Short mmCIF file of C-alpha atoms in Angstrom, two decimals:
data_model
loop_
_atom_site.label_atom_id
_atom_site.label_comp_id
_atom_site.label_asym_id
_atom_site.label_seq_id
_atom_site.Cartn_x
_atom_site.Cartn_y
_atom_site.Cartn_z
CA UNK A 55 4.73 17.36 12.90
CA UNK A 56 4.11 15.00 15.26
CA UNK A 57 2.33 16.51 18.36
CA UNK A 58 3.15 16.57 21.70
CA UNK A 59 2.03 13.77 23.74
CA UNK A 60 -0.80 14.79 25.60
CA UNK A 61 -3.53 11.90 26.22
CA UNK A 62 -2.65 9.06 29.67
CA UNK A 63 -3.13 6.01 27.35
CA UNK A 64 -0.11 6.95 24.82
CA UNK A 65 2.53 4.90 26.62
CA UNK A 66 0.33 1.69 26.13
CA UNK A 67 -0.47 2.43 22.72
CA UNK A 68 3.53 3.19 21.69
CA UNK A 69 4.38 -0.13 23.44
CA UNK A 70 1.71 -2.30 21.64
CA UNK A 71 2.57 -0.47 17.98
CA UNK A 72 6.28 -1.00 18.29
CA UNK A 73 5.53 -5.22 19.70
CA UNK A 74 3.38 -4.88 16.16
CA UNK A 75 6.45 -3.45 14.61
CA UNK A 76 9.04 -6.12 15.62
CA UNK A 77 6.34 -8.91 14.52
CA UNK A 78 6.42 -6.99 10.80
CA UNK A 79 10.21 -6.80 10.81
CA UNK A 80 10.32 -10.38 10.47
CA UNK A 81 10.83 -12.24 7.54
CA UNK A 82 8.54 -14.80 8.70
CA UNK A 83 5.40 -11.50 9.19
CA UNK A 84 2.66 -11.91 6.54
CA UNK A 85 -0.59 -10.55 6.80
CA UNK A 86 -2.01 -7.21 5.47
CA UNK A 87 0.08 -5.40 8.31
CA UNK A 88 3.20 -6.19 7.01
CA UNK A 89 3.67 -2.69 5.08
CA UNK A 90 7.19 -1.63 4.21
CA UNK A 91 9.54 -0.11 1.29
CA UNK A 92 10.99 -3.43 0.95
CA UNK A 93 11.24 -4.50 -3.08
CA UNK A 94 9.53 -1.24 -4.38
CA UNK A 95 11.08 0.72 -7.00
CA UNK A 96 13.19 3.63 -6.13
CA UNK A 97 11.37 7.03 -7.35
CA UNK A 98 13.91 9.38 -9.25
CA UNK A 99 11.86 12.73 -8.22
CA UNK A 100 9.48 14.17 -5.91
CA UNK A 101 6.70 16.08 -6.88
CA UNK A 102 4.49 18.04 -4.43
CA UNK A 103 1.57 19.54 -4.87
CA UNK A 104 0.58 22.32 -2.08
CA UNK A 105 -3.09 23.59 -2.15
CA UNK A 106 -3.53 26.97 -0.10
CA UNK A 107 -6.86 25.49 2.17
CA UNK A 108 -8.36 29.04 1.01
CA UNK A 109 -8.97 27.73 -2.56
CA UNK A 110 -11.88 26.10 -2.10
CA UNK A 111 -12.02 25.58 -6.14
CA UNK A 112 -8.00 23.83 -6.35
CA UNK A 113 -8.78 20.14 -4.85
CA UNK A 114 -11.35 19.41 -7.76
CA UNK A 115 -9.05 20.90 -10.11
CA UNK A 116 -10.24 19.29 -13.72
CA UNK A 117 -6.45 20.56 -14.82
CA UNK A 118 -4.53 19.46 -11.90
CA UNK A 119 -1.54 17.88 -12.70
CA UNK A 120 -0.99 14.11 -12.53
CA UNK A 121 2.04 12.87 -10.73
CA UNK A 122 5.47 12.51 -13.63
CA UNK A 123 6.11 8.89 -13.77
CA UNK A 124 8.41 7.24 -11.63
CA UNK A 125 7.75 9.92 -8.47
CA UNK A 126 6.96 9.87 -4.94
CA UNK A 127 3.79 12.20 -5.21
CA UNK A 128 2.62 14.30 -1.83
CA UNK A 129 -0.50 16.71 -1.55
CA UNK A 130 -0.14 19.15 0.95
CA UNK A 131 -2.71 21.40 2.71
CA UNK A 132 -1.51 24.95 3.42
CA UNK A 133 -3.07 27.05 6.34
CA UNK A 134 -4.55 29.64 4.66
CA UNK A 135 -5.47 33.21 5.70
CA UNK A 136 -8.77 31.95 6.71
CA UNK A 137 -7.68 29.91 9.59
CA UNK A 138 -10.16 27.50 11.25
CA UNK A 139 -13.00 28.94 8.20
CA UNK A 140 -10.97 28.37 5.52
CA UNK A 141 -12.50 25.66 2.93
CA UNK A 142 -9.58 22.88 3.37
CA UNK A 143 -8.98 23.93 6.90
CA UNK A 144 -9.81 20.59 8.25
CA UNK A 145 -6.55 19.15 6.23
CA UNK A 146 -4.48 21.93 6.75
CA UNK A 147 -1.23 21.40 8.74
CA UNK A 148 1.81 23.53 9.59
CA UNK A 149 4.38 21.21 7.87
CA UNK A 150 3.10 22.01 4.73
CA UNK A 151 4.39 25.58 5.57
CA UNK A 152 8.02 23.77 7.32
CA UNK A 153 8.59 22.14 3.72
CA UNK A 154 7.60 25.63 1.49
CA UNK A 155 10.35 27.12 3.15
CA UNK A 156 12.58 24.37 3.11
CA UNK A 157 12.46 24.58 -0.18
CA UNK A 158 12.18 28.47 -0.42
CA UNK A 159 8.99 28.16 -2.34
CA UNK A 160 6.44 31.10 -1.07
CA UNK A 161 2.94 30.15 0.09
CA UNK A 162 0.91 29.98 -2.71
CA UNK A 163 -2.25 32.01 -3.31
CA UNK A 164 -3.68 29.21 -4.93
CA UNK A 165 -2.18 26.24 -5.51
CA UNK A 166 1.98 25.38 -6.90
CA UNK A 167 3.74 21.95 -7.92
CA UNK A 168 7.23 22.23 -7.41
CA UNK A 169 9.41 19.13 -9.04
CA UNK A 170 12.71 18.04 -6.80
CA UNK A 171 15.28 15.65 -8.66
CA UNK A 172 16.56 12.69 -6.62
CA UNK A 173 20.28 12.70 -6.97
CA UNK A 174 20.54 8.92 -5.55
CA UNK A 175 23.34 7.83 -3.95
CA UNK A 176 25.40 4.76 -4.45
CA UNK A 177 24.73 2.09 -1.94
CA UNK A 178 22.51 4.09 -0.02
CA UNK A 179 19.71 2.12 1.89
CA UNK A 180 16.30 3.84 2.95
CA UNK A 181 13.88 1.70 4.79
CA UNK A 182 10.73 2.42 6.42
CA UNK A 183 8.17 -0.18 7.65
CA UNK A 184 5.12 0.46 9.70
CA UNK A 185 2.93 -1.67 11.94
CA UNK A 186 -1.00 -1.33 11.61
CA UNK A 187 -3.16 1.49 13.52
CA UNK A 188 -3.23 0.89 17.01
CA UNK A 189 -5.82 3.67 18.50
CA UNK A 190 -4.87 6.94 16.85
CA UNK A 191 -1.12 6.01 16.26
CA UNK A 192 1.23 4.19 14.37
CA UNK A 193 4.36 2.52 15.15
CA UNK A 194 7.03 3.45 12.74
CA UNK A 195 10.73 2.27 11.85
CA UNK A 196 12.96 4.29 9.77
CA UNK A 197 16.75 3.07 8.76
CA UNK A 198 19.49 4.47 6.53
CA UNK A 199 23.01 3.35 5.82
CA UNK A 200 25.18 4.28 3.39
CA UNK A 201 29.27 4.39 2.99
CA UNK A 202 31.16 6.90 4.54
CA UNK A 203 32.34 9.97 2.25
CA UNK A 204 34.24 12.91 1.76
CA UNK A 205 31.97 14.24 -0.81
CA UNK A 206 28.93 13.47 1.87
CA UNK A 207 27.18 16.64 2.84
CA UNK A 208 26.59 16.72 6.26
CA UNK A 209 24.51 16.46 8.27
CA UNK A 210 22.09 14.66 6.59
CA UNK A 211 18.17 15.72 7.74
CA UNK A 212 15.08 14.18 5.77
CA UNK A 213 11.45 13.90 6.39
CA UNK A 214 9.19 10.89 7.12
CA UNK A 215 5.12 11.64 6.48
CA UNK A 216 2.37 9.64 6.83
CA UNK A 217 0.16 9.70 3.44
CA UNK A 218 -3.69 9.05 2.50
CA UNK A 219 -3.77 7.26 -1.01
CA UNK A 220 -6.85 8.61 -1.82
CA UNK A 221 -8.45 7.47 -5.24
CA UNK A 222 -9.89 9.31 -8.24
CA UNK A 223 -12.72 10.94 -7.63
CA UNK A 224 -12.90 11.83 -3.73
CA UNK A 225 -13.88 14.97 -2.99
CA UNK A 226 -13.96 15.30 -6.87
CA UNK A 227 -10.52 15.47 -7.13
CA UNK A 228 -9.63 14.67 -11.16
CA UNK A 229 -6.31 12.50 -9.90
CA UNK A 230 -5.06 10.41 -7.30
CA UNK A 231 -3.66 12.02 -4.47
CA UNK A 232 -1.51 11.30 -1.31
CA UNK A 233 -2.27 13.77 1.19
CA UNK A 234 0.12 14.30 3.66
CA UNK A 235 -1.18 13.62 6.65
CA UNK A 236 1.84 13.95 9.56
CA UNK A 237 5.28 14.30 9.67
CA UNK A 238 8.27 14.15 11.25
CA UNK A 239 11.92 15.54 10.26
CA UNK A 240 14.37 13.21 11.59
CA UNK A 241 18.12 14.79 11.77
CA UNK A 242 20.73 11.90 11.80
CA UNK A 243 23.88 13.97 12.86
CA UNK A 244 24.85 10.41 15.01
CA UNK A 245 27.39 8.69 13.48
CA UNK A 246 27.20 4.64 14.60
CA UNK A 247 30.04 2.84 12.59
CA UNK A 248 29.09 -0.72 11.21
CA UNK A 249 31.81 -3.55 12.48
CA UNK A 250 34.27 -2.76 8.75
CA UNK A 251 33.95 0.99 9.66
CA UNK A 252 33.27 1.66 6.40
CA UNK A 253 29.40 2.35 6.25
CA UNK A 254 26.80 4.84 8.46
CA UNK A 255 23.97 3.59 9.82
CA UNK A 256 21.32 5.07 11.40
CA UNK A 257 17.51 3.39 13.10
CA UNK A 258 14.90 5.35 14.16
CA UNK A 259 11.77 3.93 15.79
CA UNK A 260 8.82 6.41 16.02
CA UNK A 261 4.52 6.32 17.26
CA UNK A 262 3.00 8.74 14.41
CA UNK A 263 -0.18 10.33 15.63
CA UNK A 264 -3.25 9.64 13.18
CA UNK A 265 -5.51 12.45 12.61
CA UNK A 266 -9.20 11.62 13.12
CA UNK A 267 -11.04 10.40 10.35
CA UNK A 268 -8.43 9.04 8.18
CA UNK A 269 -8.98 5.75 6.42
CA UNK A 270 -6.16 3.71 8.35
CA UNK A 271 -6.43 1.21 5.63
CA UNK A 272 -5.30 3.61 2.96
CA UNK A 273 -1.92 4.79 5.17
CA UNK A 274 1.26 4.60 3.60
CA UNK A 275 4.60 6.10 4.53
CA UNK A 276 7.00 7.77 2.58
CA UNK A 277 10.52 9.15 3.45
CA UNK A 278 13.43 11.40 2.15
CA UNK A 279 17.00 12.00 2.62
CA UNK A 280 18.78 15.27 1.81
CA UNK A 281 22.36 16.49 2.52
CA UNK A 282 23.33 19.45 4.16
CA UNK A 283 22.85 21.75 0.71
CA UNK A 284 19.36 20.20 0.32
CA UNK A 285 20.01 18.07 -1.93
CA UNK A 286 17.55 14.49 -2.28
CA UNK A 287 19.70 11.38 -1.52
CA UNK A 288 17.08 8.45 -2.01
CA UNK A 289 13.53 8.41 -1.12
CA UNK A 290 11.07 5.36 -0.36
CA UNK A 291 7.73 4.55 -0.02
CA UNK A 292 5.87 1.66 1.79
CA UNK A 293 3.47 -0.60 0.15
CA UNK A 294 1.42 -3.37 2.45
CA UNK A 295 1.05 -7.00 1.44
CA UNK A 296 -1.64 -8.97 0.67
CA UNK A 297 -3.19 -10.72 3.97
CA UNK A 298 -2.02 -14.19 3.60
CA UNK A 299 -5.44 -16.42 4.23
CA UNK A 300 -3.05 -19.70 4.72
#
């Protein structure tokens, strides 16, 4: 998850990525930083894909399986036994080991693809919209509302990670994948009633560290809701617009 702030220029580098972020939240923001869930389709499942980063063989997997139609598709890198000399160590990262558990899903020796339905839930609203890379971080916004219920599970927790689309073919990989790259588990146990008292809402602004040597260009964001029982509410997933040249 995200790491602890550490370096003496962060506090200049949160305030200029959330300045980016209010520009994006804009209706009037077009340019290729305006990247948010806004108008993409709603994915009914989520399929992972966790490589142990001791298989040095599973990333350029001929048989590796492509993502099911219609879901939000992660690749996670598992620390491996190996440590720091493990093949895939360099992608490695302890969420990957947060989420196997979460889902009670053991480490795998090799490599696993477990499939979680999204329930959906009416008039639920998942946003998340990102500025561009500014130094090594991002400037995130996450919001959810949804109507009050009885039959609501709480409290509701979720995750928000920052992904790599990375194309066919690199590293020889046979499909497209969306490495996971951070994360962050928001818990939204903070109930802030809308004016008709009728609907939860919850905002979350966030800086995401970027790992060296990711392609900021190819950065997306993705983000889940479950209930208490673990259960998938709605899920999203940013896309960025075309830079407007006018």
């Amino acid at each position: 998850m995200t790491s602890p702030l550490q370096i003496p220029t962060f506090r200049h580098w949160v305030l200029t990525s959330l300045l980016l972020l209010a520009t994006l939240a804009s209706p009037l923001a077009h340019s290729q930083s305006a990247c948010s869930s806004d108008n993409q389709p709603l994915p009914s499942a989520l399929f992972e894909r966790f490589i142990n980063a001791d298989c040095d063989t599973c990333w350029r997997d001929p048989a590796a399986p492509p993502a099911p139609r219609d879901a939000l598709a992660l690749d996670w890198i598992v620390p491996g036994s190996r440590g720091d000399d493990a093949p895939l160590a360099a992608a490695a990262s302890t969420d990957a080991l947060a989420r196997l558990a979460e889902l009670q899903v053991a480490r795998p020796a090799m490599q696993t693809q477990p499939v979680s339905a999204i329930k959906g839930w009416p008039k639920a609203a998942l946003r998340v919209a990102h500025g561009p890379a500014v130094g090594d971080y991002m400037g995130l916004l996450i919001a959810l509302s949804l109507p009050q219920s009885s039959a609501l599970a709480l409290p509701l927790s979720g995750w928000v990670v920052l992904l790599e689309a990375l194309p066919v073919g690199t590293e020889g990989s046979s499909v497209p994948r969306y490495l996971v790259r951070n994360a962050l588990q928001p818990l939204w146990d903070k109930r802030e009633q809308l004016s008709n008292q009728e609907t939860l809402s919850f905002n979350d602004l966030r800086a995401m560290g970027i790992p060296q040597g990711v392609d900021a260009r190819r950065l997306r964001v993705a983000s889940w809701v479950q209930d208490a029982h673990g259960q998938i509410l709605t899920a999203v997933q940013s896309a960025c617009q075309p830079e407007d040249k006018n």
